Short mmCIF file of C-alpha atoms in Angstrom, two decimals:
data_model
loop_
_atom_site.label_atom_id
_atom_site.label_comp_id
_atom_site.label_asym_id
_atom_site.label_seq_id
_atom_site.Cartn_x
_atom_site.Cartn_y
_atom_site.Cartn_z
CA MET A 301 0.29 0.14 -0.05
CA PHE A 302 3.02 2.32 0.79
CA ALA A 303 4.32 1.77 -2.42
CA HIS A 304 1.64 4.32 -4.07
CA PRO A 305 1.81 7.51 -3.04
CA ASN A 306 -2.02 7.92 -2.49
CA PRO A 307 -4.26 4.76 -2.84
CA LYS A 308 -7.89 5.55 -3.43
CA HIS A 309 -9.36 2.35 -5.08
CA VAL A 310 -7.95 -1.29 -4.29
CA ALA A 311 -9.18 -4.31 -5.52
CA VAL A 312 -8.64 -7.97 -3.50
CA ILE A 313 -8.54 -11.44 -5.54
CA GLY A 314 -9.37 -13.87 -2.77
CA GLY A 315 -8.93 -13.02 0.56
CA GLY A 316 -12.20 -14.55 1.79
CA GLU A 317 -11.20 -14.63 5.67
CA GLY A 318 -11.60 -10.46 5.51
CA ALA A 319 -7.99 -9.82 7.26
CA THR A 320 -6.63 -8.22 3.70
CA VAL A 321 -9.72 -5.72 3.38
CA ARG A 322 -9.08 -5.43 7.10
CA GLU A 323 -5.61 -3.84 6.56
CA ILE A 324 -6.50 -1.86 3.59
CA LEU A 325 -9.32 -0.17 5.50
CA LYS A 326 -6.59 1.12 7.97
CA HIS A 327 -5.71 3.76 5.07
CA ASN A 328 -7.41 7.19 4.94
CA THR A 329 -6.86 7.47 1.58
CA VAL A 330 -8.77 4.23 0.64
CA GLU A 331 -12.40 5.46 -0.92
CA SER A 332 -13.22 1.74 -2.00
CA VAL A 333 -12.29 -1.68 -1.81
CA VAL A 334 -13.79 -4.18 -4.00
CA MET A 335 -13.12 -7.87 -3.22
CA ILE A 336 -13.60 -10.49 -5.37
CA GLU A 337 -13.88 -14.10 -3.85
CA VAL A 338 -15.36 -16.97 -5.79
CA ASP A 339 -16.09 -18.75 -2.75
CA GLU A 340 -19.49 -17.48 -0.71
CA MET A 341 -19.44 -20.19 1.85
CA LEU A 342 -16.01 -19.39 3.14
CA VAL A 343 -16.77 -15.88 3.68
CA ASN A 344 -19.73 -16.74 5.36
CA ILE A 345 -17.83 -19.67 7.69
CA ALA A 346 -14.96 -16.57 8.44
CA ARG A 347 -17.78 -13.85 9.67
CA GLU A 348 -19.19 -16.41 12.15
CA HIS A 349 -16.11 -18.66 13.03
CA LEU A 350 -13.07 -16.51 12.17
CA ALA A 351 -14.76 -12.92 12.76
CA TYR A 352 -11.13 -11.33 14.39
CA MET A 353 -9.95 -11.51 10.89
CA SER A 354 -12.37 -9.50 9.68
CA ASN A 355 -12.81 -7.22 12.91
CA CYS A 356 -12.40 -3.57 12.65
CA SER A 357 -14.66 -2.79 16.08
CA ASP A 358 -11.07 -0.86 17.16
CA ILE A 359 -10.57 1.37 14.22
CA ILE A 360 -11.85 4.42 14.66
CA GLY A 361 -14.89 5.40 11.88
CA LEU A 362 -15.21 1.89 10.61
CA ALA A 363 -18.17 -0.74 10.93
CA ASP A 364 -17.63 -3.16 13.83
CA SER A 365 -17.15 -6.03 10.72
CA CYS A 366 -14.55 -4.87 7.95
CA PHE A 367 -17.27 -6.86 5.41
CA ASP A 368 -19.78 -4.09 6.42
CA ASP A 369 -17.77 -0.97 6.00
CA SER A 370 -19.18 1.46 3.63
CA ARG A 371 -16.43 1.31 1.26
CA ALA A 372 -16.20 -2.74 1.03
CA THR A 373 -17.88 -4.55 -2.00
CA ILE A 374 -17.76 -7.96 -1.98
CA ILE A 375 -18.12 -9.54 -5.36
CA TYR A 376 -18.90 -13.66 -5.23
CA GLU A 377 -17.24 -14.33 -8.83
CA ASP A 378 -14.05 -15.91 -10.28
CA ALA A 379 -11.55 -12.91 -10.47
CA THR A 380 -9.90 -14.04 -13.51
CA GLN A 381 -13.12 -13.82 -15.29
CA TRP A 382 -14.10 -10.73 -13.64
CA PHE A 383 -11.05 -9.10 -14.69
CA LYS A 384 -11.54 -10.21 -18.04
CA ASP A 385 -15.27 -8.89 -18.37
CA HIS A 386 -14.64 -5.57 -16.66
CA TYR A 387 -11.12 -4.55 -18.03
CA GLY A 388 -9.85 -7.05 -21.00
CA LYS A 389 -9.60 -6.07 -24.52
CA LEU A 390 -12.72 -7.65 -25.36
CA ALA A 391 -14.83 -6.48 -22.12
CA THR A 392 -18.40 -6.48 -21.62
CA LYS A 393 -18.98 -5.12 -18.64
CA GLU A 394 -19.03 -2.01 -16.99
CA LYS A 395 -15.73 -1.05 -15.05
CA ALA A 396 -16.07 -1.22 -11.42
CA VAL A 397 -14.27 2.08 -10.67
CA PRO A 398 -11.89 3.31 -13.53
CA SER A 399 -8.82 2.38 -12.35
CA PHE A 400 -7.28 0.47 -9.23
CA ASP A 401 -4.48 1.98 -7.47
CA VAL A 402 -3.49 -1.29 -5.87
CA ILE A 403 -4.59 -4.96 -6.57
CA ILE A 404 -3.45 -7.83 -3.76
CA LEU A 405 -3.60 -10.90 -5.32
CA ASP A 406 -4.68 -13.00 -2.01
CA ALA A 407 -5.22 -16.10 -3.39
CA PHE A 408 -2.86 -19.02 -4.76
CA ASP A 409 0.88 -18.43 -4.67
CA PRO A 410 2.41 -19.24 -8.26
CA LYS A 411 4.44 -22.41 -6.98
CA GLN A 412 1.04 -23.82 -6.73
CA GLY A 413 0.85 -23.78 -10.33
CA SER A 414 -2.88 -21.94 -10.64
CA GLU A 415 -4.04 -21.13 -14.55
CA MET A 416 -4.19 -17.74 -13.01
CA TYR A 417 -0.75 -16.83 -13.12
CA LYS A 418 -0.55 -18.91 -16.74
CA ASP A 419 -3.33 -16.69 -18.05
CA THR A 420 -2.00 -13.73 -20.23
CA GLU A 421 -5.32 -12.84 -21.22
CA PHE A 422 -6.08 -12.40 -17.33
CA LEU A 423 -2.47 -10.65 -16.76
CA ASP A 424 -3.51 -8.19 -19.24
CA ALA A 425 -6.60 -6.92 -18.02
CA LEU A 426 -5.14 -6.75 -14.86
CA TYR A 427 -2.66 -4.31 -15.91
CA ALA A 428 -5.43 -2.48 -17.92
CA SER A 429 -7.08 -1.81 -14.50
CA LEU A 430 -4.34 -0.18 -13.13
CA SER A 431 -3.45 3.49 -12.65
CA GLN A 432 -0.39 4.94 -14.23
CA GLU A 433 1.35 4.32 -10.71
CA GLY A 434 -0.77 1.48 -10.06
CA VAL A 435 1.14 -1.62 -8.05
CA PHE A 436 -0.39 -5.24 -7.29
CA SER A 437 1.26 -7.46 -4.75
CA LEU A 438 1.14 -11.14 -3.83
CA HIS A 439 2.28 -13.81 -1.65
CA ILE A 440 4.81 -16.34 -4.20
CA GLY A 441 5.03 -18.96 -1.41
CA ASN A 442 8.65 -20.53 0.25
CA HIS A 443 11.28 -18.37 0.22
CA HIS A 444 14.54 -19.42 -1.65
CA THR A 445 17.90 -20.83 -0.19
CA ILE A 446 21.30 -20.97 -2.02
CA HIS A 447 21.04 -24.51 -2.33
CA ASP A 448 17.78 -24.26 -4.45
CA PRO A 449 18.84 -25.36 -8.27
CA LYS A 450 18.17 -23.15 -11.21
CA PRO A 451 14.57 -21.51 -10.88
CA ASP A 452 12.95 -23.04 -13.74
CA MET A 453 13.57 -26.78 -12.31
CA GLY A 454 11.44 -28.77 -9.17
CA VAL A 455 8.88 -26.78 -7.10
CA TYR A 456 9.50 -23.59 -7.92
CA ALA A 457 9.18 -23.83 -11.83
CA PRO A 458 5.69 -22.33 -11.77
CA ARG A 459 6.85 -19.72 -10.20
CA GLU A 460 9.57 -18.86 -12.66
CA GLN A 461 7.23 -18.99 -15.12
CA PHE A 462 5.34 -16.65 -13.75
CA PHE A 463 8.34 -13.82 -12.81
CA ASN A 464 9.15 -15.02 -17.18
CA LEU A 465 5.72 -13.84 -17.97
CA LEU A 466 5.86 -10.50 -15.94
CA GLU A 467 9.57 -9.73 -16.93
CA SER A 468 8.29 -9.58 -20.80
CA HIS A 469 5.01 -7.58 -20.05
CA PRO A 470 5.24 -4.27 -21.67
CA SER A 471 3.55 -2.75 -18.76
CA THR A 472 5.90 -3.93 -15.86
CA ALA A 473 8.31 -1.29 -14.65
CA ALA A 474 9.95 -2.93 -11.96
CA MET A 475 9.59 -6.03 -9.23
CA ILE A 476 10.74 -6.48 -6.04
CA VAL A 477 10.53 -9.55 -3.82
CA TYR A 478 10.87 -9.29 -0.44
CA GLU A 479 10.38 -11.53 2.72
CA GLU A 480 7.98 -11.49 5.92
CA ALA A 481 8.42 -13.46 8.88
CA HIS A 482 5.55 -12.73 10.74
CA CYS A 483 2.88 -14.41 8.20
CA GLY A 484 1.97 -17.31 9.91
CA PHE A 485 4.07 -19.74 8.48
CA GLU A 486 6.97 -21.67 10.34
CA GLU A 487 9.49 -19.43 8.09
CA PRO A 488 9.72 -16.47 6.39
CA HIS A 489 7.63 -16.66 3.03
CA ALA A 490 8.23 -14.35 0.28
CA PHE A 491 6.13 -11.65 -1.44
CA LEU A 492 6.16 -9.90 -4.56
CA THR A 493 5.61 -6.27 -5.54
CA VAL A 494 5.28 -5.19 -9.17
CA CYS A 495 5.07 -1.63 -10.46
CA LYS A 496 3.56 -0.15 -13.40
CA ASP A 497 5.70 3.09 -13.17
CA THR A 498 9.58 3.12 -11.84
CA THR A 499 8.23 5.91 -9.46
CA CYS A 500 7.71 3.16 -6.71
CA LYS A 501 11.03 2.39 -6.30
CA SER A 502 11.57 6.04 -4.49
CA ARG A 503 9.02 4.99 -2.13
CA TRP A 504 10.42 1.59 -1.72
CA TYR A 505 13.65 2.46 -0.76
CA ALA A 506 12.68 5.72 1.32
CA GLN A 507 14.14 6.25 4.54
CA PRO A 508 12.60 4.86 7.68
CA VAL A 509 12.26 8.06 9.19
CA ALA A 510 10.04 8.98 6.05
CA VAL A 511 7.82 5.90 5.91
CA ASP A 512 7.15 6.45 9.65
CA ASP A 513 6.15 9.92 8.94
CA GLU A 514 3.66 8.98 6.12
CA ILE A 515 2.11 6.14 8.50
CA TYR A 516 1.47 8.67 11.00
CA ASP A 517 -0.57 11.01 8.10
CA ARG A 518 -1.72 8.10 6.29
CA ILE A 519 -3.22 5.45 8.80
CA LYS A 520 -6.35 5.68 11.06
CA ARG A 521 -6.13 6.04 14.94
CA THR A 522 -7.66 3.24 16.82
CA LYS A 523 -10.05 3.05 19.92
CA SER A 524 -7.93 1.78 22.33
CA ASN A 525 -4.89 3.84 21.08
CA LYS A 526 -2.81 1.06 20.28
CA PRO A 527 -0.98 1.10 16.99
CA ALA A 528 -3.35 -0.15 13.92
CA LEU A 529 -0.10 -1.65 12.34
CA ILE A 530 1.23 -4.25 14.70
CA HIS A 531 4.65 -5.15 12.55
CA PHE A 532 4.98 -2.61 10.14
CA ASP A 533 7.10 0.65 10.46
CA GLY A 534 9.53 2.43 8.48
CA ALA A 535 12.47 0.04 9.88
CA THR A 536 10.61 -2.97 8.75
CA GLN A 537 10.29 -1.22 5.29
CA HIS A 538 14.04 -0.76 5.38
CA SER A 539 14.56 -4.29 5.74
CA PHE A 540 12.47 -5.26 2.44
CA GLN A 541 14.63 -2.64 0.66
CA PHE A 542 17.19 -5.37 -0.08
CA THR A 543 16.03 -9.15 -1.50
CA PRO A 544 17.78 -11.77 0.52
CA ARG A 545 21.02 -13.18 -1.06
CA ALA A 546 19.49 -16.23 -1.97
CA TRP A 547 17.30 -14.94 -4.37
CA GLU A 548 20.35 -13.47 -6.38
CA THR A 549 22.02 -16.83 -6.10
CA VAL A 550 19.14 -18.74 -7.62
CA TYR A 551 18.81 -15.54 -10.34
CA CYS A 552 22.13 -16.43 -11.82
CA ARG A 553 21.53 -19.92 -12.29
CA ARG A 554 19.27 -19.13 -15.14
CA GLU A 555 20.36 -20.02 -18.50
CA PRO A 556 21.80 -18.23 -20.05
CA GLU A 557 23.30 -16.40 -17.00
CA PRO A 558 22.39 -12.99 -16.71
CA PHE A 559 25.32 -10.37 -17.84
CA GLU A 560 24.90 -8.67 -14.32
CA CYS A 561 25.90 -11.85 -12.67
CA SER A 562 29.60 -11.37 -14.07
CA TYR A 563 29.16 -8.40 -11.46
CA ARG A 564 28.20 -10.12 -7.72
CA GLY A 565 31.17 -8.66 -6.24
CA LEU A 566 34.56 -6.87 -6.91
CA ASP A 567 37.02 -9.17 -9.06
CA MET A 568 39.32 -10.11 -6.73
CA SER A 569 41.81 -10.61 -9.59
CA LYS A 570 42.12 -6.88 -10.01
CA LYS A 571 44.20 -4.41 -8.17
CA LEU A 572 42.85 -1.25 -5.97
CA PHE A 573 44.52 1.88 -6.92
CA GLU A 574 43.91 5.13 -4.50
CA MET A 575 44.83 8.34 -3.72
CA ALA A 576 47.67 8.73 -0.94
CA ASP A 577 46.58 8.57 2.64
CA GLU A 578 48.50 11.35 4.72
CA GLU A 579 47.34 10.10 8.39
CA GLU A 580 48.22 6.38 7.54
CA GLU A 581 51.35 7.45 5.88
CA GLU A 582 50.34 5.14 2.62
CA GLU A 583 51.65 6.20 -0.94
CA GLY A 584 49.21 6.73 -3.15
CA SER A 585 48.66 5.75 -7.09
CA PHE A 586 47.66 9.35 -8.05
CA GLU A 587 48.86 13.02 -7.67
CA ILE A 588 46.86 15.71 -8.36
CA LYS A 589 48.71 18.59 -10.78
CA THR A 590 47.14 22.23 -11.47
CA GLN A 591 47.69 23.72 -14.67
CA THR A 592 46.32 27.13 -15.90
CA ILE A 593 44.20 26.65 -19.17
CA ASN A 594 42.25 30.11 -20.39
CA GLY A 595 43.51 31.60 -17.09
CA GLU A 596 41.58 29.30 -15.33
CA GLU A 597 43.43 26.94 -12.41
CA ILE A 598 42.38 23.49 -13.14
CA LYS A 599 43.54 20.69 -11.21
CA SER A 600 43.66 17.12 -12.84
CA VAL A 601 44.77 13.74 -11.46
CA TYR A 602 48.08 11.99 -12.86
CA ALA A 603 48.79 8.10 -12.04
CA THR A 604 52.17 7.74 -10.74
CA VAL A 605 52.48 4.08 -11.65
CA ASP A 606 51.01 1.77 -14.38
CA ILE A 607 47.88 0.83 -13.95
CA PRO A 608 46.32 -2.29 -15.90
CA LYS A 609 42.89 -2.24 -17.53
CA GLY A 610 40.13 -3.35 -15.24
CA SER A 611 41.75 -2.02 -11.73
CA TYR A 612 39.81 -0.19 -9.66
CA ILE A 613 40.33 3.61 -9.46
CA MET A 614 40.25 5.13 -6.10
CA PRO A 615 37.67 2.50 -4.44
CA SER A 616 37.64 4.00 -1.12
CA ASP A 617 36.83 7.49 -2.47
CA VAL A 618 34.00 6.74 -4.64
CA ALA A 619 32.82 4.35 -1.77
CA SER A 620 32.26 7.72 0.43
CA SER A 621 30.10 9.18 -1.74
CA VAL A 622 27.32 11.11 -0.18
CA VAL A 623 23.70 9.88 -1.37
CA LEU A 624 20.96 12.63 -1.77
CA SER A 625 17.42 12.07 -2.68
CA ASP A 626 15.62 14.53 -4.99
CA ASP A 627 13.82 15.53 -1.86
CA ILE A 628 16.84 16.51 0.04
CA MET A 629 17.73 18.47 -3.25
CA LYS A 630 14.80 19.94 -3.32
CA GLY A 631 14.56 21.24 -0.09
CA LEU A 632 18.15 22.68 -0.14
CA LYS A 633 17.05 24.64 -3.47
CA ASP A 634 14.10 25.78 -1.19
CA ASN A 635 16.07 27.12 1.30
CA ILE A 636 18.33 29.09 -1.00
CA ALA A 637 14.58 31.03 -1.94
CA VAL A 638 14.21 31.77 2.15
CA LYS A 639 16.30 34.95 2.39
CA GLU A 640 17.67 36.58 5.59
CA THR A 641 18.87 33.31 6.51
CA GLY A 642 22.45 33.71 6.39
CA GLU A 643 23.18 30.34 4.98
CA VAL A 644 22.27 31.15 1.21
CA THR A 645 26.10 31.01 0.10
CA VAL A 646 27.07 27.95 2.01
CA ILE A 647 23.88 26.29 0.45
CA LYS A 648 24.13 27.46 -3.14
CA ASN A 649 27.99 26.63 -2.72
CA PHE A 650 27.13 23.04 -1.80
CA LEU A 651 24.58 22.46 -4.78
CA ASP A 652 27.07 23.70 -7.25
CA PHE A 653 29.35 21.02 -6.04
CA VAL A 654 27.03 18.53 -6.01
CA ASP A 655 25.73 19.44 -9.83
CA LYS A 656 29.75 19.19 -10.43
CA HIS A 657 30.76 16.24 -8.69
CA GLY A 658 27.33 14.49 -8.35
CA HIS A 659 24.92 11.92 -10.91
CA PRO A 660 21.80 10.30 -10.63
CA SER A 661 21.58 6.55 -9.85
CA MET A 662 21.47 4.45 -13.01
CA SER A 663 18.05 2.51 -11.40
CA LYS A 664 15.54 5.06 -12.74
CA GLY A 665 12.46 5.91 -10.19
CA THR A 666 14.83 5.68 -7.12
CA LYS A 667 15.24 9.13 -7.11
CA LEU A 668 18.77 8.83 -5.53
CA ASN A 669 22.25 11.24 -6.63
CA TYR A 670 25.79 10.27 -5.43
CA VAL A 671 28.08 12.52 -5.12
CA GLU A 672 31.67 12.41 -4.80
CA VAL A 673 33.87 14.04 -2.28
CA GLY A 674 37.52 12.64 -2.64
CA GLY A 675 40.18 12.38 -5.17
CA SER A 676 37.93 11.39 -7.76
CA THR A 677 36.51 14.66 -8.03
CA PHE A 678 39.48 16.08 -9.43
CA ILE A 679 39.44 13.78 -12.33
CA ARG A 680 38.99 15.44 -15.53
CA LYS A 681 35.61 14.99 -17.58
CA SER A 682 35.58 14.82 -21.25
CA GLN A 683 33.98 14.15 -24.52
CA ASP A 684 36.88 12.87 -26.60
CA PRO A 685 36.68 8.81 -26.40
CA LYS A 686 40.63 8.78 -27.27
CA GLU A 687 41.19 10.82 -23.94
CA ILE A 688 38.53 8.85 -21.63
CA ASN A 689 40.47 5.79 -19.73
CA VAL A 690 38.31 4.89 -17.03
CA GLY A 691 34.52 4.24 -16.29
CA ARG A 692 31.61 2.71 -14.88
CA TRP A 693 32.79 -0.71 -13.14
CA LEU A 694 29.49 -2.14 -14.77
CA PRO A 695 28.86 -1.54 -18.29
CA GLU A 696 25.56 -0.44 -19.80
CA HIS A 697 23.35 -3.78 -20.11
CA PRO A 698 23.39 -5.27 -23.48
CA SER A 699 19.79 -4.54 -23.88
CA GLY A 700 20.30 -0.92 -23.25
CA LYS A 701 17.93 -0.89 -19.85
CA ILE A 702 18.16 -2.09 -16.52
CA PRO A 703 16.05 -5.49 -16.31
CA VAL A 704 12.76 -4.85 -14.32
CA TRP A 705 13.43 -7.86 -12.56
CA SER A 706 17.09 -8.39 -10.88
CA PRO A 707 18.25 -9.15 -7.71
CA LEU A 708 21.70 -7.97 -8.25
CA TYR A 709 20.79 -4.44 -9.32
CA ASP A 710 18.54 -4.39 -6.30
CA ARG A 711 21.21 -5.09 -4.00
CA HIS A 712 24.58 -4.01 -5.47
CA MET A 713 22.98 -0.57 -6.80
CA MET A 714 25.53 1.78 -4.81
CA ALA A 715 28.36 -0.23 -6.00
CA PHE A 716 27.10 -0.23 -9.53
CA ASP A 717 26.59 3.39 -9.36
CA VAL A 718 29.86 4.49 -7.95
CA PHE A 719 32.74 2.20 -8.72
CA ILE A 720 35.14 3.08 -11.46
CA VAL A 721 38.05 0.90 -13.32
CA ALA A 722 40.27 1.63 -15.83
CA THR A 723 38.93 0.71 -19.56
CA ARG A 724 42.41 0.73 -20.58
CA ASP A 725 45.82 0.29 -19.80
CA ILE A 726 46.95 3.66 -17.88
CA LYS A 727 50.77 4.48 -18.18
CA ALA A 728 52.65 6.20 -15.26
CA GLY A 729 52.66 9.90 -16.03
CA GLU A 730 49.46 10.11 -17.99
CA GLU A 731 46.23 12.00 -17.11
CA VAL A 732 43.33 10.12 -15.51
CA VAL A 733 40.36 11.10 -17.46
CA ARG A 734 36.59 9.83 -17.31
CA PRO A 735 33.25 10.58 -19.65
CA ILE A 736 30.76 13.37 -19.03
CA LYS A 737 28.07 11.29 -19.26
CA TYR A 738 28.40 8.97 -16.35
#
């Protein structure tokens, strides 16, 4: 729910016990919830014998039973056909709402091989029903372990087939996997959030304090004054931001091996070349020289030793890069507009430094920027390919874009964004030059 900035209309597929509807109704942005459940008897049994699961009596402004809330509508139909009929290419029935902001698939998990997850017509209708920033989420079963075979083998093969369908769908902008231990199973289970727009990443990777602030604004209060959300807060969301390593391991067992799997860690056969560390009295591999060009003093970096192609350039410096979100940048720019603060010049100088030495993340939608602060800031930039001799550690993906699903890009994005290597052999005394577009 928090992956969307303002979820008003929500659909639930399955969820007959009412717990999913209960959690959705806690959001004060929600105007309607449509639950499509094929089994009316299940809902009636849950009402009578599992009433605690649909109990909204403690939430201010809600009906005692979540099923009876004015914002909730229950439809007893097969959800697959319902979406086709209302939002498919050959839809014959009126739309329940113009579009859904969030859809929760609380039915089978893909590992069980449900036809729902093989039906491309249903998937098209599902995407068509979503708003521009729409997201859908579902339980995808047991978590991976590092001992699992390649993902298209064994019990997880149906899940991999479903992932392949999502990855190839033109409306998929991002896929994020996380694990949750508080879901009623004996071990953590995995969940998938799929975004129709990459802007969901900026909310997914938000700082814990920002999530806590949104919880305060969005979640309804309780009559008992107890927290409405039992397990979730900003720190919980932070734990979801990095897909567990086992997913990366299994992903890299795909055939053919994905391009980025060659960059799971720094190449231990390559050397590191650093600036001198005066505090540690360590001799460096570079020196900074000042030269005057057109009356302007310009500092440049020169190698003092031979540097082989593929070597890491100033890794300690670039690893110390400052991370700034677009929201922080906007806040600083807004501060400049406030007169009589006495700090305008300082802020403006800092923003000028950011413009000169910062660059946005290659992962669209995260709204993160990396600002180098060490010796690497003196490396001259050029458009001349004959001059350039260093570049990003991770080359551009052969497809020309980052895959919508890749636990490697999710887990190692900062390393991919900041580490630089020698793109050819650099001789001692040669200037180090990087490309303007980074």
